[in-house]
mmCIF file of C-alpha atoms and ligand atoms in Angstrom:
data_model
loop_
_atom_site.group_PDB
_atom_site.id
_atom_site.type_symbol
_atom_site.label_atom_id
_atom_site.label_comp_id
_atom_site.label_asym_id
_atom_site.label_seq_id
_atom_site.Cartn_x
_atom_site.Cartn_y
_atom_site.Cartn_z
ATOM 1 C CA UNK A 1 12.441 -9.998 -30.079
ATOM 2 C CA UNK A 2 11.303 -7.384 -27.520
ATOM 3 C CA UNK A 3 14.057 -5.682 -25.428
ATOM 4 C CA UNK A 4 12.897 -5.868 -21.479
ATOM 5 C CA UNK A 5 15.416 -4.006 -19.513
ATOM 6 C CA UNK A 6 15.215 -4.940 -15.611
ATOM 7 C CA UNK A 7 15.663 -1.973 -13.124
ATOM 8 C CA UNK A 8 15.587 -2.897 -9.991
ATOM 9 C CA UNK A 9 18.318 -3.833 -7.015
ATOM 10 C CA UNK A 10 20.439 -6.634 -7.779
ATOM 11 C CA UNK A 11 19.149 -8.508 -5.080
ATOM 12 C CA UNK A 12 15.682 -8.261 -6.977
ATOM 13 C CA UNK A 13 17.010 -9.969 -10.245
ATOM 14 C CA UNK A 14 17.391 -13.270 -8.343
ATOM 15 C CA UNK A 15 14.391 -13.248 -7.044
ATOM 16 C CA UNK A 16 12.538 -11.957 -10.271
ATOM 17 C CA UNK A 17 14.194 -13.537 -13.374
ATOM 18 C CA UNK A 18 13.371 -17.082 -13.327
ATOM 19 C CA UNK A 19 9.719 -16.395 -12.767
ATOM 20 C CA UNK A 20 9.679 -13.358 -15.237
ATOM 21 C CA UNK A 21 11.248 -15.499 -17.878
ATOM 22 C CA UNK A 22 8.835 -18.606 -16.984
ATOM 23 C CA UNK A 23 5.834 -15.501 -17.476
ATOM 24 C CA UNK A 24 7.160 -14.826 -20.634
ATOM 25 C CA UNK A 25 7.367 -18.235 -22.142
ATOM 26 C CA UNK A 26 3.689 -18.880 -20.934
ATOM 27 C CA UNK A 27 2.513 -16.044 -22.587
ATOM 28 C CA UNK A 28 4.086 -16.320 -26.001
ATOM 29 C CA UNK A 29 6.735 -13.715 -25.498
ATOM 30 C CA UNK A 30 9.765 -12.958 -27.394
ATOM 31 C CA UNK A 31 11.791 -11.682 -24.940
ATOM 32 C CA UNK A 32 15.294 -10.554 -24.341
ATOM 33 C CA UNK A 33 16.059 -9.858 -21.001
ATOM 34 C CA UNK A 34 18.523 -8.181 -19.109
ATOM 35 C CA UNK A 35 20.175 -5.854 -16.534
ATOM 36 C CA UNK A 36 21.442 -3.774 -19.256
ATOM 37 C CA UNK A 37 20.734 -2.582 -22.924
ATOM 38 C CA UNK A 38 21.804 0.416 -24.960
ATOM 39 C CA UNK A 39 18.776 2.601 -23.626
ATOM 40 C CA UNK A 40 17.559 3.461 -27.120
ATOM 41 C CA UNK A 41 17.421 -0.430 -27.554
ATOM 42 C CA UNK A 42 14.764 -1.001 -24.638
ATOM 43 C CA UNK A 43 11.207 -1.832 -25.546
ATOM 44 C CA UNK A 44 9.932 -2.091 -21.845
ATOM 45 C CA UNK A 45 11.210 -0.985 -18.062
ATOM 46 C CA UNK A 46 10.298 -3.518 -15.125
ATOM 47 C CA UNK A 47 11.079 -0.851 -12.345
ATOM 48 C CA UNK A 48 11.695 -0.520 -8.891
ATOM 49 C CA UNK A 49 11.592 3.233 -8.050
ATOM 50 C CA UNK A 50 14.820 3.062 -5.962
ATOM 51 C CA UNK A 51 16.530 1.782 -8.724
ATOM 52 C CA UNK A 52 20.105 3.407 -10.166
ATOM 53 C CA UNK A 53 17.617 4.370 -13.014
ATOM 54 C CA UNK A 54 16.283 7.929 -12.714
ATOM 55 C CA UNK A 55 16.991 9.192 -15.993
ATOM 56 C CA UNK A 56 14.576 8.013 -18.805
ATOM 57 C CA UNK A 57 15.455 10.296 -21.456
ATOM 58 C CA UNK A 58 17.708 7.834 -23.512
ATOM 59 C CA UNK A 59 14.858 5.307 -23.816
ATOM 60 C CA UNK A 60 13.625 6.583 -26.476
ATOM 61 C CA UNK A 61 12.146 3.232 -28.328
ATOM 62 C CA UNK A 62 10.357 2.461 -25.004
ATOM 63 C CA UNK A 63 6.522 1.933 -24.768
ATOM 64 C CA UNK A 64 5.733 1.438 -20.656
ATOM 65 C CA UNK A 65 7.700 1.287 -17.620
ATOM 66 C CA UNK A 66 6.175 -1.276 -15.466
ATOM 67 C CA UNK A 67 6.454 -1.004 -11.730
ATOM 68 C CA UNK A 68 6.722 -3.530 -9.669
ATOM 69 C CA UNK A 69 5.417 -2.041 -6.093
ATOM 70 C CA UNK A 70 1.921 -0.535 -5.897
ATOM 71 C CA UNK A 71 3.196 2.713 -4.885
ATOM 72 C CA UNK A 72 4.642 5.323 -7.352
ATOM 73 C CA UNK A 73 4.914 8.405 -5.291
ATOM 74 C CA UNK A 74 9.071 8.462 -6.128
ATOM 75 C CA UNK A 75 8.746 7.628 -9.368
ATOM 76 C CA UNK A 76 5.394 9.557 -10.722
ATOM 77 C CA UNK A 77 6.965 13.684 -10.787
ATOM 78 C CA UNK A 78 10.256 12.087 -12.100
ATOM 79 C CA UNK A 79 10.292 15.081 -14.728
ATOM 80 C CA UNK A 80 12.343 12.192 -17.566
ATOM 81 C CA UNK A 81 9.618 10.042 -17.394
ATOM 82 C CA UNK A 82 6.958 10.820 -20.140
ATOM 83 C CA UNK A 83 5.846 6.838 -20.690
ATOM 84 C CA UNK A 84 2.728 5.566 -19.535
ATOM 85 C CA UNK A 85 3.640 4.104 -16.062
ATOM 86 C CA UNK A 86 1.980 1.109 -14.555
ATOM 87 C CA UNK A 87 1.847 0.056 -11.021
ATOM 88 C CA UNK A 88 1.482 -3.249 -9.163
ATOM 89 C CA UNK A 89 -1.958 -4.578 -8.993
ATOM 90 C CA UNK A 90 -2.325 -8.487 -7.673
ATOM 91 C CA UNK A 91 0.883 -10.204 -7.552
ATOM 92 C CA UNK A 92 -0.020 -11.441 -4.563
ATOM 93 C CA UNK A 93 -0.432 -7.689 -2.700
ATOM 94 C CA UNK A 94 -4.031 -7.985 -2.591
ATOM 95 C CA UNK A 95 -4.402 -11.335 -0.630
ATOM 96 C CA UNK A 96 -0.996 -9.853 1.860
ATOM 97 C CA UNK A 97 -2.773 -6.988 2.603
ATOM 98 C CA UNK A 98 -6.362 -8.645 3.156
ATOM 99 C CA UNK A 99 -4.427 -11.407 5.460
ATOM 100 C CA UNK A 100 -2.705 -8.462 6.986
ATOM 101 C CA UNK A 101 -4.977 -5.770 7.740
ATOM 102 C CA UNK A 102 -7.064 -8.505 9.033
ATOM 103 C CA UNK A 103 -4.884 -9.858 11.876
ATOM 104 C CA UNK A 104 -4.055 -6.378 13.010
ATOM 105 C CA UNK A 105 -7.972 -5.279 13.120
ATOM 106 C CA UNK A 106 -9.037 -8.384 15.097
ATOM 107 C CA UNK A 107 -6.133 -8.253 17.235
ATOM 108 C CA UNK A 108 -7.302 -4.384 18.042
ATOM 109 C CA UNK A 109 -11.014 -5.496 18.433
ATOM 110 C CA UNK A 110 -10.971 -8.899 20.160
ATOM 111 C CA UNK A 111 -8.329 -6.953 22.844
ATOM 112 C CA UNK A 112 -5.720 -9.817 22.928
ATOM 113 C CA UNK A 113 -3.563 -7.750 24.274
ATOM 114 C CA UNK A 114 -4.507 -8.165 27.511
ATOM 115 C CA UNK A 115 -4.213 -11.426 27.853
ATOM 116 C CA UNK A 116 -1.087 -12.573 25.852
ATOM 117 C CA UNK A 117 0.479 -10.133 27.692
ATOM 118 C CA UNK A 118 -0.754 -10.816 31.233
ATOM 119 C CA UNK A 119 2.257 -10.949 33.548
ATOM 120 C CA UNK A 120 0.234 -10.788 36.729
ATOM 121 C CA UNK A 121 -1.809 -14.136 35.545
ATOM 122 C CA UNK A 122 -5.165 -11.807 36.413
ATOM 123 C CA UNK A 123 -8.615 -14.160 35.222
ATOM 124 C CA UNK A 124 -10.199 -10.819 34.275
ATOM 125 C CA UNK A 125 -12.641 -11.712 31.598
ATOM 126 C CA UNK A 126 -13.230 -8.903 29.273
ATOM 127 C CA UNK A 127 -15.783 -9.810 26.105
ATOM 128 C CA UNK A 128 -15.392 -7.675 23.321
ATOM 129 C CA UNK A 129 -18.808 -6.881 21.277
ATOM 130 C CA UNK A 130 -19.567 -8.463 17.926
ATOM 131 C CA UNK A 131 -17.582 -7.041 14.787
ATOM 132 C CA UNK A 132 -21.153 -5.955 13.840
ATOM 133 C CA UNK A 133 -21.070 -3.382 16.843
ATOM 134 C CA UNK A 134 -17.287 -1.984 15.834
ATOM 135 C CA UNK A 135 -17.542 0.912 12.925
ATOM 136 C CA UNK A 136 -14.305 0.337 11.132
ATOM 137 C CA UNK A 137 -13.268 2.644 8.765
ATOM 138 C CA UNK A 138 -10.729 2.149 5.353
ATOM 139 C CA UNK A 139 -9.398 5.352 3.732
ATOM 140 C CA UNK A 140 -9.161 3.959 0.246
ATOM 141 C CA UNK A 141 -11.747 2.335 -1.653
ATOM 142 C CA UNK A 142 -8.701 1.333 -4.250
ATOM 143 C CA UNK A 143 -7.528 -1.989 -5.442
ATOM 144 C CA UNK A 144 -5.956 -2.840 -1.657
ATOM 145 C CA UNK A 145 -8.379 -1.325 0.632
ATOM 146 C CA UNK A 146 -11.832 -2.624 -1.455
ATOM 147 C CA UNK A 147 -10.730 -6.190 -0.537
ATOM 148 C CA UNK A 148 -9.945 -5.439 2.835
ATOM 149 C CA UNK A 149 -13.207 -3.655 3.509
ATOM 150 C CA UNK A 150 -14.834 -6.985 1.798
ATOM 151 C CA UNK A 151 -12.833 -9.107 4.401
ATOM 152 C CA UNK A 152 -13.782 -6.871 6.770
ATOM 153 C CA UNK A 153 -17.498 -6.758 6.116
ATOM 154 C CA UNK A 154 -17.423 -10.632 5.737
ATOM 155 C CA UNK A 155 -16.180 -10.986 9.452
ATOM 156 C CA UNK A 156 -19.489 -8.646 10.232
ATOM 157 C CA UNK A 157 -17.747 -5.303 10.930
ATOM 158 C CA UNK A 158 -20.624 -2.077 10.252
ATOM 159 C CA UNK A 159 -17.671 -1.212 7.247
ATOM 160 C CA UNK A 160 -17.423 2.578 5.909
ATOM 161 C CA UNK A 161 -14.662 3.059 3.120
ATOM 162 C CA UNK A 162 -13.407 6.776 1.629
ATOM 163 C CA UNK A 163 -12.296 7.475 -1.771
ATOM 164 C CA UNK A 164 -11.974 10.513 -3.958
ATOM 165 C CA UNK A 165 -14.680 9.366 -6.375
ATOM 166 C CA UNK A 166 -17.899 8.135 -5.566
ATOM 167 C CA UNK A 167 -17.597 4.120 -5.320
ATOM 168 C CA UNK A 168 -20.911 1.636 -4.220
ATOM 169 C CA UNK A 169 -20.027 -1.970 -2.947
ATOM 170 C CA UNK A 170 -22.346 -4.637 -0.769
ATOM 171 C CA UNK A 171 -22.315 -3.849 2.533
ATOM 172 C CA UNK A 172 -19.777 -1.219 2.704
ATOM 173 C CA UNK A 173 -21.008 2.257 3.190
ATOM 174 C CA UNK A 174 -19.178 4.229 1.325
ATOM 175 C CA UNK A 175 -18.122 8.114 1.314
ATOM 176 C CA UNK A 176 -16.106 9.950 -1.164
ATOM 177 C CA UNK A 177 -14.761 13.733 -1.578
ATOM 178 C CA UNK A 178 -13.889 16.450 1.223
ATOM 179 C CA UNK A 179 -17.564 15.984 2.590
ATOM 180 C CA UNK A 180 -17.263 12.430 2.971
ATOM 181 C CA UNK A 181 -14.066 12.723 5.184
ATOM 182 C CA UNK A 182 -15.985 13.260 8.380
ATOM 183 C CA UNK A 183 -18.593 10.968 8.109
ATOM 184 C CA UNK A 184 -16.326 8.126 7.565
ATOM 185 C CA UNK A 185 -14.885 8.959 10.318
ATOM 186 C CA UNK A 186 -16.810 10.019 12.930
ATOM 187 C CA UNK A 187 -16.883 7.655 15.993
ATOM 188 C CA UNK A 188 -14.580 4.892 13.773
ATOM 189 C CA UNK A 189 -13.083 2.813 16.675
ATOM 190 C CA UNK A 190 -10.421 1.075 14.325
ATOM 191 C CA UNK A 191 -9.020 3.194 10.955
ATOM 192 C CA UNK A 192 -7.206 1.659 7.990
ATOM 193 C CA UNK A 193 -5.227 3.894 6.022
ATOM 194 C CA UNK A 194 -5.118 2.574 2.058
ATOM 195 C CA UNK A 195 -4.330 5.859 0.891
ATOM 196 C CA UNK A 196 -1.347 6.591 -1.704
ATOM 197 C CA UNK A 197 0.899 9.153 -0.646
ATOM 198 C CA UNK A 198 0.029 12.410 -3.267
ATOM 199 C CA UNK A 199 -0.145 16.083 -1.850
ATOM 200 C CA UNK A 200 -3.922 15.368 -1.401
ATOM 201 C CA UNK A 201 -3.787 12.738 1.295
ATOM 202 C CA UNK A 202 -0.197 13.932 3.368
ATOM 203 C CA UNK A 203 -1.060 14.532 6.918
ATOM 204 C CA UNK A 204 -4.995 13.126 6.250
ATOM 205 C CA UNK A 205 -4.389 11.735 10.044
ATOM 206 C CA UNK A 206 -4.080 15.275 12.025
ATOM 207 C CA UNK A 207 -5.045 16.670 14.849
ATOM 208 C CA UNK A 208 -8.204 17.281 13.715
ATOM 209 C CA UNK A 209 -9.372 14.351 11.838
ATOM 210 C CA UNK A 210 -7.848 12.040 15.197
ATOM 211 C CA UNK A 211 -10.314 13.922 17.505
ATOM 212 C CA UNK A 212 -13.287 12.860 15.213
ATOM 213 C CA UNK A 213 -12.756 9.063 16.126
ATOM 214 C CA UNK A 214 -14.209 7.128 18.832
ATOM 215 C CA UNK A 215 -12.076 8.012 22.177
ATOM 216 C CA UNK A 216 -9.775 5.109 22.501
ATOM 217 C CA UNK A 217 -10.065 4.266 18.519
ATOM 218 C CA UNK A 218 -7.058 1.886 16.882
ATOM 219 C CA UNK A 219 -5.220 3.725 13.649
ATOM 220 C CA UNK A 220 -3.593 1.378 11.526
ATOM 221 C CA UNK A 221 -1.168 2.422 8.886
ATOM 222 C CA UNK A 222 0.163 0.531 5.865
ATOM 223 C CA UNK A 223 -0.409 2.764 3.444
ATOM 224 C CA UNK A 224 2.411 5.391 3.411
ATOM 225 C CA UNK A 225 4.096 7.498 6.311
ATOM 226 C CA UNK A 226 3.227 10.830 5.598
ATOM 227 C CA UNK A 227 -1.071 9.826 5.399
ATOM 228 C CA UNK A 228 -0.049 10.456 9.244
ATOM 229 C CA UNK A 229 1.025 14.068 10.768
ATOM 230 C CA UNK A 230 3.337 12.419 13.599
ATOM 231 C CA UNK A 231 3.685 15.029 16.371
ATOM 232 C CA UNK A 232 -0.390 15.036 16.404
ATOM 233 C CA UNK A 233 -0.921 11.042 16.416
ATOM 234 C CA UNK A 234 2.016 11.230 19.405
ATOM 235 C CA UNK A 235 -0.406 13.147 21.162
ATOM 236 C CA UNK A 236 -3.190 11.843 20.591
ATOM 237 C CA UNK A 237 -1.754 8.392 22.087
ATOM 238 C CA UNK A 238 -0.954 10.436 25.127
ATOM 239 C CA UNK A 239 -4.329 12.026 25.599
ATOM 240 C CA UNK A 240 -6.099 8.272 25.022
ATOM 241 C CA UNK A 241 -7.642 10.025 22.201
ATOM 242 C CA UNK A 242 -6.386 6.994 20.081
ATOM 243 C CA UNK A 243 -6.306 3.849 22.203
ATOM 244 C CA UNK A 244 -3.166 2.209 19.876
ATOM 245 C CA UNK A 245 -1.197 2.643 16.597
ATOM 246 C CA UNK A 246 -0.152 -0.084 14.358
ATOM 247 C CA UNK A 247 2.082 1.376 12.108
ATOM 248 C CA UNK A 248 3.547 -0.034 9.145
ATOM 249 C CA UNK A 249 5.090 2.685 6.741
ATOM 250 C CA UNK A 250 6.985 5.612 7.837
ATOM 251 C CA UNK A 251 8.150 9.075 7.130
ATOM 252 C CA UNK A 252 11.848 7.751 7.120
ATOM 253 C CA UNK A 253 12.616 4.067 6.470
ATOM 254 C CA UNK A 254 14.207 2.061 8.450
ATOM 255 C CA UNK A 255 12.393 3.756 11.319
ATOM 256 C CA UNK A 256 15.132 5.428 12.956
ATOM 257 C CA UNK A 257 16.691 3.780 16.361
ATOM 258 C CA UNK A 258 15.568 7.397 17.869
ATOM 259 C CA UNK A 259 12.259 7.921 17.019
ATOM 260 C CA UNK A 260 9.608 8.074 19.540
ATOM 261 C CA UNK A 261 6.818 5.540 17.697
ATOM 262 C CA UNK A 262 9.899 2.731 18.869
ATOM 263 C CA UNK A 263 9.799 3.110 22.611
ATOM 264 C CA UNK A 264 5.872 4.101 22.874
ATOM 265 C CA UNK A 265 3.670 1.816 25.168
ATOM 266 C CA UNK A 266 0.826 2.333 22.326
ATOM 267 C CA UNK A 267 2.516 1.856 19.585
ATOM 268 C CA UNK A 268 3.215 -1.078 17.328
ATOM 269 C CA UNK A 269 5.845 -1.127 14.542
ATOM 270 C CA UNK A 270 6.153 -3.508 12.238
ATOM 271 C CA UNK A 271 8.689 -2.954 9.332
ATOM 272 C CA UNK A 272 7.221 -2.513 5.927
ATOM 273 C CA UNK A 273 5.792 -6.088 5.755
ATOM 274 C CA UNK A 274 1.772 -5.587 5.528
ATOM 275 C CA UNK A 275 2.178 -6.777 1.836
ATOM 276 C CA UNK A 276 4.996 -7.771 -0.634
ATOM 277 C CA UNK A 277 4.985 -8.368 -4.020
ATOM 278 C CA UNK A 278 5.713 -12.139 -4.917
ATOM 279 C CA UNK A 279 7.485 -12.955 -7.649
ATOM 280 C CA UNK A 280 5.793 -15.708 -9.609
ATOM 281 C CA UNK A 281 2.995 -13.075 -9.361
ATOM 282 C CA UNK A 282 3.909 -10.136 -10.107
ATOM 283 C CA UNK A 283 5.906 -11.538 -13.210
ATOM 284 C CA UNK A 284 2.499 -12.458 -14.563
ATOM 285 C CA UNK A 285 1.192 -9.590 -14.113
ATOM 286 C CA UNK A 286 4.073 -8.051 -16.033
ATOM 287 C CA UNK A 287 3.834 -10.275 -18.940
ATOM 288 C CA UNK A 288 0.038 -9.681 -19.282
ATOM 289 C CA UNK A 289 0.824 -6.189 -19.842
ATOM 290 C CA UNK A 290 3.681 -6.764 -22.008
ATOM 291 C CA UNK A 291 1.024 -8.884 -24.569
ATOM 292 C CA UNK A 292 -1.118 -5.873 -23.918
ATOM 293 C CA UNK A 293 1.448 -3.322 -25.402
ATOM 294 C CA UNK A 294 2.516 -5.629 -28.072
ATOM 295 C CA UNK A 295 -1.206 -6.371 -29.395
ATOM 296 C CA UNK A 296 -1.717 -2.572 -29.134
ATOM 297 C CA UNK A 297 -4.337 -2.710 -26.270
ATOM 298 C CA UNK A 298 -4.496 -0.604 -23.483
ATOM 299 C CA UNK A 299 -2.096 -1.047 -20.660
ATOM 300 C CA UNK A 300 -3.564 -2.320 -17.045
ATOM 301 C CA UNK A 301 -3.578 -0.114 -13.898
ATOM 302 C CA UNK A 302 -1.718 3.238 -15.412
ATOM 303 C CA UNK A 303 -0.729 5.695 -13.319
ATOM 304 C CA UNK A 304 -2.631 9.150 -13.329
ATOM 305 C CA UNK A 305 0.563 11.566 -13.219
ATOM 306 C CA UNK A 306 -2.441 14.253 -12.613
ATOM 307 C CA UNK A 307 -3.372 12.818 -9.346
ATOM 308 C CA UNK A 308 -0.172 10.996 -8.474
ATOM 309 C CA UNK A 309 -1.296 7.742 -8.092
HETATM 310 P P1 LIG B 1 -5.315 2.339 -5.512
HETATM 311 O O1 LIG B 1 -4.766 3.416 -6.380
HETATM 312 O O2 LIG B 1 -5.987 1.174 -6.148
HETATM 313 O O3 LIG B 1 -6.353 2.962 -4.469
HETATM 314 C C1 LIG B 1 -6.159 4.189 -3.859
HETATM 315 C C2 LIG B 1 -7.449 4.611 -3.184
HETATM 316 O O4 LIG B 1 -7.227 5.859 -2.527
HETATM 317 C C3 LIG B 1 -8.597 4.826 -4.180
HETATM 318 O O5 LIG B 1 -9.812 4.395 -3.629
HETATM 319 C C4 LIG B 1 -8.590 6.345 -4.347
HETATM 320 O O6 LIG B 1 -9.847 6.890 -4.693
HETATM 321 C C5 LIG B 1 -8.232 6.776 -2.949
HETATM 322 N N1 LIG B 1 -7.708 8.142 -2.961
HETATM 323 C C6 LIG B 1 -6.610 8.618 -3.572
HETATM 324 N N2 LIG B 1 -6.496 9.947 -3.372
HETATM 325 C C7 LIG B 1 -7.558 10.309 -2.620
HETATM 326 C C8 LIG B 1 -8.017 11.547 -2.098
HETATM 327 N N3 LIG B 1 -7.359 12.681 -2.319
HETATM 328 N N4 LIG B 1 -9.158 11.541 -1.371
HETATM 329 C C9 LIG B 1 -9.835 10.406 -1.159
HETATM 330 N N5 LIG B 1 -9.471 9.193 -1.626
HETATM 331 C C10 LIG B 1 -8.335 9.159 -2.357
HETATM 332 O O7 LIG B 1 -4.101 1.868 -4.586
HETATM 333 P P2 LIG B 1 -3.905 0.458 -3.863
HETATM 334 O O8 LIG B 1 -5.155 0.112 -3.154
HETATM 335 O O9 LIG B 1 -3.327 -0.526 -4.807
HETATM 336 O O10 LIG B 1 -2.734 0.824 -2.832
HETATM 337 C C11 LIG B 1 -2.929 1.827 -1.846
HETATM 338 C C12 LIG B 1 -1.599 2.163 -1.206
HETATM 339 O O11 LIG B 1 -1.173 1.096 -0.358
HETATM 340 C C13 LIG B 1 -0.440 2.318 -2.179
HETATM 341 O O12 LIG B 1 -0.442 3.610 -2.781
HETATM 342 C C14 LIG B 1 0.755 2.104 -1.291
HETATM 343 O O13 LIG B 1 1.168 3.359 -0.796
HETATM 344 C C15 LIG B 1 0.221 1.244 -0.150
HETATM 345 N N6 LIG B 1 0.859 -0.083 -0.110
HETATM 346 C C16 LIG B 1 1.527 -0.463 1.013
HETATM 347 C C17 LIG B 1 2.120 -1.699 1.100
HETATM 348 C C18 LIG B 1 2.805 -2.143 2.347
HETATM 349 O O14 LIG B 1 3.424 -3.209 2.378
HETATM 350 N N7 LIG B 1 2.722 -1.399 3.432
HETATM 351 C C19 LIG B 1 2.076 -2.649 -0.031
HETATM 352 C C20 LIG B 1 1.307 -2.166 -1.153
HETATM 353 C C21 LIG B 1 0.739 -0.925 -1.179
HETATM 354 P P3 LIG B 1 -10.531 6.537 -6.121
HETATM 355 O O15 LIG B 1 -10.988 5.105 -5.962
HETATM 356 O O16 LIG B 1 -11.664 7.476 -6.201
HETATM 357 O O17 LIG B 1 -9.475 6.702 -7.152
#
C-alpha cells in the first residue's frame, strides 16, 4: 500500500480525488489516500504551495512531493523541504496557455480594439500587416512558452524565444544568456513573459529593457508578477513607449481594488486565468510519477532548488 497524503485547500480535494483515485487504479497503484496521515507514515505529498503544510520535517518515510501548479517559487527555499520536488508539466497547462497567449497576441496584433469598442460607429478601416511582419518575442523557451512560440510561429509570426540555456527549435529564433536579452528584444512589438519567478528574472521588464521594444509594443504577462518592475511599465504606458499591457499575474493577488493597473486606459487585467491545471490531467500526471518512484526510475520535471525553478 503506498501512503499519498493530499495537501492542498479543501476546496481542491473535491475537485482532485475522484480523478486522482481513477489515475491510480489505471496505473496499477496501491494507494491509500487521504487528507491526513501520521507524517512519518506518508510515502508521497500531492502539494499545493499555499497549503497548511509548510513543515516537512516529520515526513521522514517520504520519497517526492509532487506539485500540482507549474510554479514553485513559495515552495522551492522552504528550508524543511529536502525531497526531490516536482512541478506541473501537462495537465492540461500547456494547451491553456497556448489557447491563451494566443487570443491575447492576436487580439494585440489584429487591433480589435478599435472596433469592438467603437462608440462613435466610425467605418475607419485600419489593416493590420501579416503575423509574418510582427516580431513577437517569448521570454521562456520552457515547457509553456516552447508551445506557445510553436503556436505562434504556426500563425506566421517572425518568433524569437529567450532562455537561460541555449535551446534550437523550427522556426523560432532563439537567444539565450545575458547577451541574448537584447536581441530578443529589440524592436519586439508584442512580448510574452514565460519566465518563473527566481531572483534571476524579478524586474526582467524595467525601464530599460521596455525602451528596447518597438514604440507602441504590447507586454503580456502570465508568467509571474514580479518578471515586471511596476512603477517603470506605468510609465512606460504613459509615455506610449508600450502601446498596452495584458497582465495576468501580479505582485499581490487579488490585485488590490487600489492599484493603478485597475483603472488604466492601457491596461488589461485578467485574474490569474491564462492556464489552470485540470484535474483528470494533472492526476495522471501524478500517478505517472508515482509508478516512476515506485519502479525506482527517475522522477519527471524536478525542480532545480539551485536555480529555483
Ligand atoms: P519551465 O521551467 O519549463 O520554463 C522556464 C523557462 O524560463 C525556460 O526556458 C528557462 O530556461 C527560462 N529561464 C529561467 N530562468 C531564466 C533566466 N535567468 N534567464 C533566461 N531564461 C530563464 O516553466 P513553464 O514553461 O512550465 O512555466 C513558466 C512559468 O509560467 C511558471 O514558472 C509559472 O510562473 C507560469 N505559469 C503561469 C500560469 C498562469 O495561469 N498565469 C499557469 C502556469 C504557469 P532554460 O530552458 O534554459 O531552463
Amino acid at each position: 500500500m503506498i501512503n499519498v497524503l493530499f495537501a492542498a485547500r479543501s476546496e481542491r480535494w473535491d475537485q482532485y480525488e475522484t480523478p486522482l483515485r481513477a489515475a491510480f487504479t489505471e496505473d496499477g497503484l496501491d494507494v491509500d489516500l487521504r487528507l491526513d496521515f501520521p507524517p512519518h507514515e506518508v510515502d508521497y505529498i500531492v502539494y499545493a504551495p499555499n497549503s497548511l503544510l509548510q513543515d516537512f520535517t516529520p515526513y521522514t518515510r517520504a520519497k517526492a512531493v509532487l506539485n500540482l501548479w507549474a510554479g514553485v517559487e513559495a515552495v522551492v527555499d522552504n528550508p524543511t523541504l529536502t525531497l526531490p520536488l516536482a512541478r506541473m508539466v501537462g495537465g492540461g497547462l500547456t494547451e491553456g496557455m497556448v489557447e491563451w497567449v494566443t487570443g491575447h497576441t492576436l487580439r494585440h496584433h489584429l487591433g480589435m480594439d478599435a472596433h469592438i469598442i467603437n462608440p462613435s460607429h466610425a467605418w475607419r478601416p485600419r489593416v493590420p500587416p501579416l503575423a509574418s511582419e510582427r516580431k513577437v518575442t517569448i521570454l521562456g523557451l520552457g515547457a509553456l512558452g516552447l508551445a506557445c512560440a510553436n503556436a505562434l510561429t504556426s500563425v506566421g509570426f517572425e518568433t524569437h524565444g529567450w532562455s537561460r540555456s541555449p535551446k534550437a527549435a523550427p522556426d523560432i529564433i532563439c537567444h539565450h544568456g545575458a547577451e541574448g536579452l537584447r536581441p530578443s528584444l529589440d524592436q519586439a512589438q508584442i512580448v510574452i513573459l514565460l519566465l518563473p519567478d527566481t531572483p534571476a528574472t524579478q524586474d526582467i521588464m524595467n525601464a530599460e529593457t521596455l525602451s528596447w521594444l518597438a514604440p507602441g509594443a504590447a507586454l503580456i504577462n502570465p508568467g509571474r508578477g514580479p518578471l515586471i518592475d511596476d512603477t517603470s511599465l506605468i510609465a512606460a504606458l504613459d509615455s506610449g513607449q508600450i502601446g498596452h499591457a495584458t497582465l495576468d499575474v501580479f505582485r499581490t493577488e487579488p490585485l488590490p481594488k487600489d492599484h493603478p493597473y485597475w483603472a488604466h486606459p492601457k491596461v488589461t487585467v485578467t485574474p490569474h486565468v491564462a492556464s489552470e491545471t485540470r484535474p483528470v490531467l494533472a492526476a495522471q500526471v501524478i500517478a505517472r510519477n508515482i509508478s516512476n518512484g515506485e519502479k525506482g526510475a527517475p522522477f519527471e520535471h524536478l525542480v532545480d532548488r539551485r536555480l529555483g525553478y
